[in-house]
XYZ file of C-alpha atoms in Angstrom:
476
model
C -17.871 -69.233 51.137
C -14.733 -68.509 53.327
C -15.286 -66.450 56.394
C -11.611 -64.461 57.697
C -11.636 -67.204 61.018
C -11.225 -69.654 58.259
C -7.987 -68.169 57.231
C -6.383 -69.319 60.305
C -8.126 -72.406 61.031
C -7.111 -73.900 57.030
C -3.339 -73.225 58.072
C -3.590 -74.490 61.210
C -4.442 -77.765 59.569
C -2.361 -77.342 57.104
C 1.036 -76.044 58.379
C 0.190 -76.983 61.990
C 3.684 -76.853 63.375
C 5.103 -73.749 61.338
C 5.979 -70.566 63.003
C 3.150 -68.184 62.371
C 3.340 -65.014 64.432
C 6.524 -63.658 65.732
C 6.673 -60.678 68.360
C 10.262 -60.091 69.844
C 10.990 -62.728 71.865
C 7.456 -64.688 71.554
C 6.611 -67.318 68.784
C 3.543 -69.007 67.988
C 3.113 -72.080 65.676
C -0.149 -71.835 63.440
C -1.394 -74.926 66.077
C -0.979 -72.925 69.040
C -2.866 -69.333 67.838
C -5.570 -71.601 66.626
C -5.879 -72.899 70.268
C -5.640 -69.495 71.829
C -8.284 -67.937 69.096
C -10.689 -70.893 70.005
C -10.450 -70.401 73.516
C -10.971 -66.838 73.267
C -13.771 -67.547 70.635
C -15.910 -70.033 73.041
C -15.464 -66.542 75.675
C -16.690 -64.321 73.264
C -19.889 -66.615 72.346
C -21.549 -65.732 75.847
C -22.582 -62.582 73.831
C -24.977 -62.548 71.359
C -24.177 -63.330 67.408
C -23.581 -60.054 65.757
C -22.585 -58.613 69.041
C -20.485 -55.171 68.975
C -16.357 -56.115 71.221
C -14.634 -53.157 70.913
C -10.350 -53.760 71.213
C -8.057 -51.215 72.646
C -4.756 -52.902 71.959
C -1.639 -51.830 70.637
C -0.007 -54.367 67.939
C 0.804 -57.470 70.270
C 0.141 -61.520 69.734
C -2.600 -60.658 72.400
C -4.611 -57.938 69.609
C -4.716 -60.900 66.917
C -5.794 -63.513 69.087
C -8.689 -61.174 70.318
C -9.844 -59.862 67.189
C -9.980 -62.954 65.510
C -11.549 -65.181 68.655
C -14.562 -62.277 67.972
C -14.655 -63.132 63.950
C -14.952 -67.432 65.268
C -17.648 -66.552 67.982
C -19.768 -64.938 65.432
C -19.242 -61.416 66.726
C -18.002 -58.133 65.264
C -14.609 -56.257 66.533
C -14.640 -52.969 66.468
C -10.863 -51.591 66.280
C -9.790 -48.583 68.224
C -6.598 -46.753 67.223
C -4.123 -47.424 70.818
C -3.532 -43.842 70.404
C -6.854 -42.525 69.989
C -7.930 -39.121 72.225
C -10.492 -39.398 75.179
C -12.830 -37.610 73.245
C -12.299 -39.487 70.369
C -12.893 -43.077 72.174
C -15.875 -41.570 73.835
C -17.275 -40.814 70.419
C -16.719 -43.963 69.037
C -17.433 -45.933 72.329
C -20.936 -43.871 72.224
C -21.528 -44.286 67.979
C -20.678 -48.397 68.487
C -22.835 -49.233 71.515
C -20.428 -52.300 72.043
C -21.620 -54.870 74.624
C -17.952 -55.177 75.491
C -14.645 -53.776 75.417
C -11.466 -55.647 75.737
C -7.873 -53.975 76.442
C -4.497 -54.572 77.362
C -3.305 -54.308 81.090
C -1.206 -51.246 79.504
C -4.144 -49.364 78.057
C -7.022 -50.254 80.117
C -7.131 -47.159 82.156
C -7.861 -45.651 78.989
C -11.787 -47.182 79.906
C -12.316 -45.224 82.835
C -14.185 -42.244 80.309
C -16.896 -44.666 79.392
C -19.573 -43.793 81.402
C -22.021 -46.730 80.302
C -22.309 -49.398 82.883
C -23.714 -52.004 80.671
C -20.276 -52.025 78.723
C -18.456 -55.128 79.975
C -14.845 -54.244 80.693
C -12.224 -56.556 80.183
C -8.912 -56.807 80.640
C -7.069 -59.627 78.496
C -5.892 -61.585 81.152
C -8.997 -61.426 82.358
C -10.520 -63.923 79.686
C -11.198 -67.310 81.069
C -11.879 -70.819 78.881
C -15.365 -71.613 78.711
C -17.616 -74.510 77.601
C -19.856 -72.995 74.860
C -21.133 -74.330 71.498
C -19.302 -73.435 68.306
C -21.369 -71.099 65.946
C -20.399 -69.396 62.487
C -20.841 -66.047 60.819
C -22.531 -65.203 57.749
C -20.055 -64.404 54.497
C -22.430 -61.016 54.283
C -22.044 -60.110 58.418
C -20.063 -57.743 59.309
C -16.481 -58.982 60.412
C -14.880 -55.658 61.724
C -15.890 -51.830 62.233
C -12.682 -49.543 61.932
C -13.407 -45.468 62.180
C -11.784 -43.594 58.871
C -8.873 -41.525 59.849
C -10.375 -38.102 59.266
C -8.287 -36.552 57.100
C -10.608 -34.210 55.486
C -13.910 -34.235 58.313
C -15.074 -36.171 61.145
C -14.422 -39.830 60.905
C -17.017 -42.167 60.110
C -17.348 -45.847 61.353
C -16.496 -48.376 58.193
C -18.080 -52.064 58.752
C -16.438 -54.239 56.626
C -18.282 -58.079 56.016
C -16.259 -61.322 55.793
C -16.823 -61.137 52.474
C -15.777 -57.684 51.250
C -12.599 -59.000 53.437
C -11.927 -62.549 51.675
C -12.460 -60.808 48.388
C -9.499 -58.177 48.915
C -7.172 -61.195 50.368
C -7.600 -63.210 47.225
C -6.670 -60.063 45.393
C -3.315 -59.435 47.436
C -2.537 -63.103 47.575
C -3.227 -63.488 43.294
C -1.801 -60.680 42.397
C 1.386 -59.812 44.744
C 2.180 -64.149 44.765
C 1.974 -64.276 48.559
C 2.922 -67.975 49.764
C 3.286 -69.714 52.225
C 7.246 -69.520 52.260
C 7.226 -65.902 52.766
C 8.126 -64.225 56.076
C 6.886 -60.947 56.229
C 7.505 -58.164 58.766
C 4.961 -55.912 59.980
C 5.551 -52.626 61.774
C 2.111 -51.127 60.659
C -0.739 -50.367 62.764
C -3.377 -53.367 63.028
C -5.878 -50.750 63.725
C -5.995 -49.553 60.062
C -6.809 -51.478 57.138
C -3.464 -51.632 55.756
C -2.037 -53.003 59.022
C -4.970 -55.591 59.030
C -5.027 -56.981 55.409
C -1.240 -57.748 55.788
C -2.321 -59.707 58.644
C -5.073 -62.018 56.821
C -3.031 -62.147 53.828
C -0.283 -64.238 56.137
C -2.733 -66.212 58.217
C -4.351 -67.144 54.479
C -1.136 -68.596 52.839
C -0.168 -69.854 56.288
C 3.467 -67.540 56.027
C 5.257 -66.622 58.881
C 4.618 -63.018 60.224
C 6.973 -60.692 62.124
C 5.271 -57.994 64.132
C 6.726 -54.951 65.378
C 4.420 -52.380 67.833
C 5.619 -50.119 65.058
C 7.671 -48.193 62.799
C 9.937 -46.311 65.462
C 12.264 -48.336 66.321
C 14.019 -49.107 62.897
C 17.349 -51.216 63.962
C 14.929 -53.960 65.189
C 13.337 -53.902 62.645
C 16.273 -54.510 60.745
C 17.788 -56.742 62.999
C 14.427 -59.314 62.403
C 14.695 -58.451 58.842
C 18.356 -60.000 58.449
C 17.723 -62.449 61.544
C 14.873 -64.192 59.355
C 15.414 -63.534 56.122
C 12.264 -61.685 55.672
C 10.792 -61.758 52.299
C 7.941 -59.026 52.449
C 7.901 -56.049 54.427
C 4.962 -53.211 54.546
C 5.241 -49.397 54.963
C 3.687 -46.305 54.027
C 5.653 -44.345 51.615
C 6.762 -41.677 54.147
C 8.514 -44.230 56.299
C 10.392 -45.476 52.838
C 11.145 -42.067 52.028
C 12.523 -41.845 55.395
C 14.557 -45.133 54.956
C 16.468 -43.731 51.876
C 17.459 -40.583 53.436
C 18.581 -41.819 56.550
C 19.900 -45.016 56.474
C 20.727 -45.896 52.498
C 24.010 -47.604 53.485
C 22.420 -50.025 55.505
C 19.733 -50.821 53.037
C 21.058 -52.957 50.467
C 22.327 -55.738 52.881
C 19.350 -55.661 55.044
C 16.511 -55.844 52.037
C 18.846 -58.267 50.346
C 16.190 -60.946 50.788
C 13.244 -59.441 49.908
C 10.785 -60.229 46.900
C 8.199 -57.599 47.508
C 7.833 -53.939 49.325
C 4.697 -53.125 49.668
C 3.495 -49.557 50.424
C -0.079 -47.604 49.820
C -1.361 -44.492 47.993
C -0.351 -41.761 49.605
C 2.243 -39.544 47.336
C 5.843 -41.602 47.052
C 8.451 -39.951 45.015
C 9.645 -41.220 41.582
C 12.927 -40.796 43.020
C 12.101 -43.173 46.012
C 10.741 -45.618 43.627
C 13.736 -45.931 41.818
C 16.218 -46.014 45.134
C 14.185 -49.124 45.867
C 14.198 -50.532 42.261
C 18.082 -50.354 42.627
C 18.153 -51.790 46.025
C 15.606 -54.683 45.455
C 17.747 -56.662 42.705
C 15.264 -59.211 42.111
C 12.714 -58.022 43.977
C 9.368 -55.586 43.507
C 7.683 -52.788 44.430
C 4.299 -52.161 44.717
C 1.885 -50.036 45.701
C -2.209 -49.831 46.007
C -4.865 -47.624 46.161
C -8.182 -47.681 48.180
C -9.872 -46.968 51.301
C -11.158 -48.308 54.205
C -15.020 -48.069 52.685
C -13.113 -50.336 49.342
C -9.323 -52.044 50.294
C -6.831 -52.814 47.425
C -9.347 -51.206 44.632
C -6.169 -50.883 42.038
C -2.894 -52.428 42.260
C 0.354 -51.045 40.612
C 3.667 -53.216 40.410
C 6.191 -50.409 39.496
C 7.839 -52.161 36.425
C 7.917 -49.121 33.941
C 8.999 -45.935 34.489
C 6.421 -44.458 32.731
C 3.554 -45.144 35.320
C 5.321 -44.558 38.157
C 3.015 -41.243 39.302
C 0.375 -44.118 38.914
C -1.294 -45.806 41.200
C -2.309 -48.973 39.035
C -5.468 -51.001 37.401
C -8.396 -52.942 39.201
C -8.353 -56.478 39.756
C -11.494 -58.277 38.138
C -14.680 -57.663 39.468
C -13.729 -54.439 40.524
C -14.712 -51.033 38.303
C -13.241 -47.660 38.663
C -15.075 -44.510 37.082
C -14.234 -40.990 36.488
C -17.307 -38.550 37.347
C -17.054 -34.786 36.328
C -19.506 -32.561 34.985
C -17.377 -30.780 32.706
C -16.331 -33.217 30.187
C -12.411 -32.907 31.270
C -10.468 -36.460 31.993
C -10.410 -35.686 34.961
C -12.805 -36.050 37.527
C -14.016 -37.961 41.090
C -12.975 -41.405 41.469
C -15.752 -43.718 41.722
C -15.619 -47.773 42.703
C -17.807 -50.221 42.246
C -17.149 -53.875 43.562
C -17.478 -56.522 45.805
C -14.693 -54.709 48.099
C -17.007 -51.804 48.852
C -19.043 -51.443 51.827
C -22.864 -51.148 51.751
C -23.321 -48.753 54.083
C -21.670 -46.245 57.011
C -21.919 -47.347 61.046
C -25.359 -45.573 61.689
C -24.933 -42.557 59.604
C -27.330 -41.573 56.944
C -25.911 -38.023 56.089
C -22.393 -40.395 55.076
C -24.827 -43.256 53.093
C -25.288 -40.486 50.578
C -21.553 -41.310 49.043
C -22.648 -44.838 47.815
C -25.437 -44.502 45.074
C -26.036 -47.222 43.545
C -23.155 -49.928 44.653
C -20.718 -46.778 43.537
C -18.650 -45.211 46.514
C -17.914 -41.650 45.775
C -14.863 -41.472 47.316
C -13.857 -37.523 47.384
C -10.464 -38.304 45.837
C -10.039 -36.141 42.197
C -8.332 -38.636 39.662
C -8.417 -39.430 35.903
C -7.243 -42.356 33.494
C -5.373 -42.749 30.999
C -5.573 -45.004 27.914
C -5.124 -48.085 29.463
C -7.054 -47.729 32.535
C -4.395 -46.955 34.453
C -5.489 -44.595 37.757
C -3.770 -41.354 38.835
C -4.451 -39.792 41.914
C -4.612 -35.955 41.944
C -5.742 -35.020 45.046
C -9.284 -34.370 47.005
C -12.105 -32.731 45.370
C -12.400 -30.654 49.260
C -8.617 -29.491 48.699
C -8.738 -27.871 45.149
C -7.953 -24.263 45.820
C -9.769 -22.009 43.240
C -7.184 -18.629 42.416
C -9.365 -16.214 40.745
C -11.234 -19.357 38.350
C -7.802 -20.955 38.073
C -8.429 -24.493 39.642
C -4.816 -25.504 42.074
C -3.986 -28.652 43.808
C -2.125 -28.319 46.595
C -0.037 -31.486 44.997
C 1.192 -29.316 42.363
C 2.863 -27.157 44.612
C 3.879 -29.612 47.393
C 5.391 -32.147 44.966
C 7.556 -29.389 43.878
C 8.616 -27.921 46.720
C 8.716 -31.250 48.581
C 12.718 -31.646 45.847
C 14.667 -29.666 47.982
C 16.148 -31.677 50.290
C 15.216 -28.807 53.397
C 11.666 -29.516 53.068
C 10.717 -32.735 54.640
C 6.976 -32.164 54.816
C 5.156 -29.073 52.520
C 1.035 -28.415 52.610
C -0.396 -26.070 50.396
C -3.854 -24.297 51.689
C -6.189 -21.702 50.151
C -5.467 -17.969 52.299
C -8.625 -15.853 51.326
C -7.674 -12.489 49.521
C -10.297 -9.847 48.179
C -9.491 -9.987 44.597
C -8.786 -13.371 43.708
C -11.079 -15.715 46.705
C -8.279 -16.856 47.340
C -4.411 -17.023 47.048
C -1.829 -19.920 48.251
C -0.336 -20.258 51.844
C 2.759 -22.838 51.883
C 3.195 -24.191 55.237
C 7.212 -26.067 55.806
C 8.011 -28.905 58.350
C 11.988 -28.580 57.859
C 14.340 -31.482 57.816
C 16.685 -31.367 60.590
C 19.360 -28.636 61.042
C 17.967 -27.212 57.868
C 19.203 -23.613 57.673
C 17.009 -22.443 54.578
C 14.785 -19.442 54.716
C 11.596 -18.536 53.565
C 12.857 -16.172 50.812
C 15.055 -19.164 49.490
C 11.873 -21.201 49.293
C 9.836 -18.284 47.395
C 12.661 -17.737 44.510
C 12.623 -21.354 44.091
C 9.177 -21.146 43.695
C 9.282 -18.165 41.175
C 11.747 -20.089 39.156
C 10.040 -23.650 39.141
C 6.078 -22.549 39.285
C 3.424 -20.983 37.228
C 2.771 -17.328 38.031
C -0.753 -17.825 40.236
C 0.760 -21.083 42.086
C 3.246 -19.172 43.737
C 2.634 -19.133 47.096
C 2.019 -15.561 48.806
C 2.826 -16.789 52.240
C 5.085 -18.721 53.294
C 5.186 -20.394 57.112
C 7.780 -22.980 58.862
C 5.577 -25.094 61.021
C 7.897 -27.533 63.985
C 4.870 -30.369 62.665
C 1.502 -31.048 61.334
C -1.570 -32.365 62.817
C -1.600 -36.174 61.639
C -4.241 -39.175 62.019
C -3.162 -41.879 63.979
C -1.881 -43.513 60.794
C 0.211 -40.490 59.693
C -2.361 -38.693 57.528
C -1.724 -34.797 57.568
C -5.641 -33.325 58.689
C -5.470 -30.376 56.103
C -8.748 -29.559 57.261
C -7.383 -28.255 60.969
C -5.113 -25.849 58.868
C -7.799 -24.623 56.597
């Protein structure tokens, strides 16, 4: 079976001469990263097969070529957010055990917390060529260890094998018609499992890929996008939300080339859906749904109107299952499939969410008719209002209309007769001038009686994962 190194080295032989990776002003044929990858590969075999190489990198050429040198020499990366907290990188650092840990020239002074002396640390330029024989993963070892973002508790360390990895690939390539024609740009983190699975899915058709450090900087980004005629581009739905609110006019010409946006399964707005439905002519867009312990576990190509508050249908081989206890439709999402992991990075307590090849995954969903998956929220963020069971969705997706509100989170406040009662926390957009007793007659006027929030708060941000995730838990 294919191993993820063998992504690279089939278009390497097949495309050898084709522009593969682009990164401002540096360009790398699929010849020449399969050169540097080897080199860095016959470093990375001095340590033993199986071997723990953590990467502190921010998305560069020089983050690729490391992580997948590790995958040829038979090792396994782990992948540290560049923006991670000391504590944080301690924790993981400590939870990994790495026998090495390789970092740009830009972050490495992050290294001086790690206190273990038998951690090899290495700078990039640091790696020399060496002679060393060749050797090959399993399709079952793990390829790469990536930490979940923590949304909702500590995070946990996800290993992910070559083959959980090829499977989900296939999946994106069959069902999104990746080729090798495409040129797709990239500002998403390579640290998360988004980022990443755009990455093999170019390296596998042997496309061209345009990487940006990241979303900030939107004019190059559009300057690459009409430069090269990109054909693909990835972002999470705030950024496209973002896009269409700030810089509409611009859209149209710059996307003018594009087949396919594709985003993930955090909340987008109908309405943002169908800005991009207008603007892509003859183009898609899609979305997925998953997590890091089960990539791409549905797919949704928003084609009808209808399904656009869905989140889509597995791809064969891959089962999705409501679980409740009261016999309603809706219930926690289960998955099943050759995309889930087996088990957490050395932590029984988290093991308990996969019983029998099913993860529970926390996230409250339901079905419909034709196995189509909708997302309702997390099972730890139902609010209960005197037995009345609240998502905070139901609020937030409301409130979240008026064009003020740029970010909205809804959290339980505890009060003596019902448990609890609702707390509505507002980021405001820019040189918004609403007030709080604009929001709350809004709120009258659009919500059921017990939704209604009984405290409202403007809040200058919210405390986010290193991927953009709001951490309702530090509100709680």
């Amino acid at each position: 079976m294919t191993l993820i190194s063998d992504f690279l080295e089939n278009s390497s032989r097949n495309f050898p001469k084709k522009t593969a990776l682009i990164y401002k002003d540096t360009k790398y044929t699929y010849q020449e990263l399969q050169n540097e990858v080897k080199k860095k590969s016959l470093f990375f075999s001095k340590f033993q097969k199986n071997s723990v190489i953590s990467l502190l990198f921010e998305n560069s050429p020089e983050f690729i070529i490391s992580y997948l040198g590790i995958l040829k020499s038979a090792c396994v990366a782990h992948i540290v957010p560049p923006n991670i907290s000391t504590s944080n990188l301690r924790e993981q650092i400590i939870s990994t055990n790495p026998v090495s840990i390789v970092s740009s020239h830009e972050l490495f002074p992050k290294l001086s917390i790690i206190e273990n002396p038998k951690i090899e640390q290495i700078e990039y330029s640091e790696i020399k060529s060496r002679y060393a024989e060749e050797r090959t993963a399993d399709v079952l070892d793990y390829a790469y260890l990536i930490y979940t973002s923590g949304t909702t508790s500590k995070a946990k360390g996800v290993p992910i094998t070559h083959q959980n990895s090829v499977f989900t690939t296939n999946n994106i390539v069959k069902i999104l018609n990746y080729n090798n024609s495409d040129i797709d740009v990239l500002p998403l983190p390579l640290s998360h499992s988004f980022g990443l699975g755009c990455l093999h899915t170019s390296i596998c058709v042997g496309s061209t890929l345009i990487l940006h450090k990241n979303m900030i900087n939107t004019a190059e980004i559009f300057s690459s996008m009409n430069e090269y005629s990109a054909t693909t581009f990835a972002a999470v739905p705030a950024s496209l939300t973002k896009l269409t609110k700030y810089q509409l006019s611009e859209i149209t010409d710059v996307f003018k080339n594009l087949r396919l946006i594709m985003t993930n399964s955090t909340s987008i707005p109908s309405n943002t859906i169908k800005e991009y439905k207008k603007i892509l002519e003859h183009g898609i867009i899609a979305t997925y749904y998953g997590l890091t312990e089960a990539s791409r576990s549905t797919f949704m190509i928003f084609d009808n109107d209808e399904k656009f508050n869905s989140v889509g249908t597995p791809p064969d081989q891959v089962e999705i299952r409501i679980n409740n206890e009261t016999n309603s439709e809706s219930g926690e999402i289960w998955i099943k499939g050759p995309n889930v992991i087996q088990k957490y990075w050395n932590n029984p307590e988290a093991d308990s969410n996969l019983e029998n090849n099913w993860l529970r995954t926390g996230d409250l969903g339901k079905l419909d008719e034709n196995g189509y998956l909708y997302l309702l929220g997390r099972l730890d963020d139902i609010i209960n209002i005197g037995g009345e069971k609240l998502l905070p969705q139901d609020i937030e997706s409301v409130v979240k209309v008026l064009s003020d509100v740029e970010e909205a989170v809804a959290i339980p406040m505890k009060h003596e007769t019902f448990g609890n009662t609702v707390k509505l926390l507002i980021k405001k957009t820019n040189y918004s001038k609403i007030t709080k007793t604009e929001i709350l007659s809004y709120c009258i006027k659009n919500l059921e009686r017990y939704k209604i929030p009984t405290k409202i708060e403007f809040v200058d941000d919210f405390p986010k994962t290193s991927y953009g995730k709001i951490k309702r838990f530090m509100l709680k």
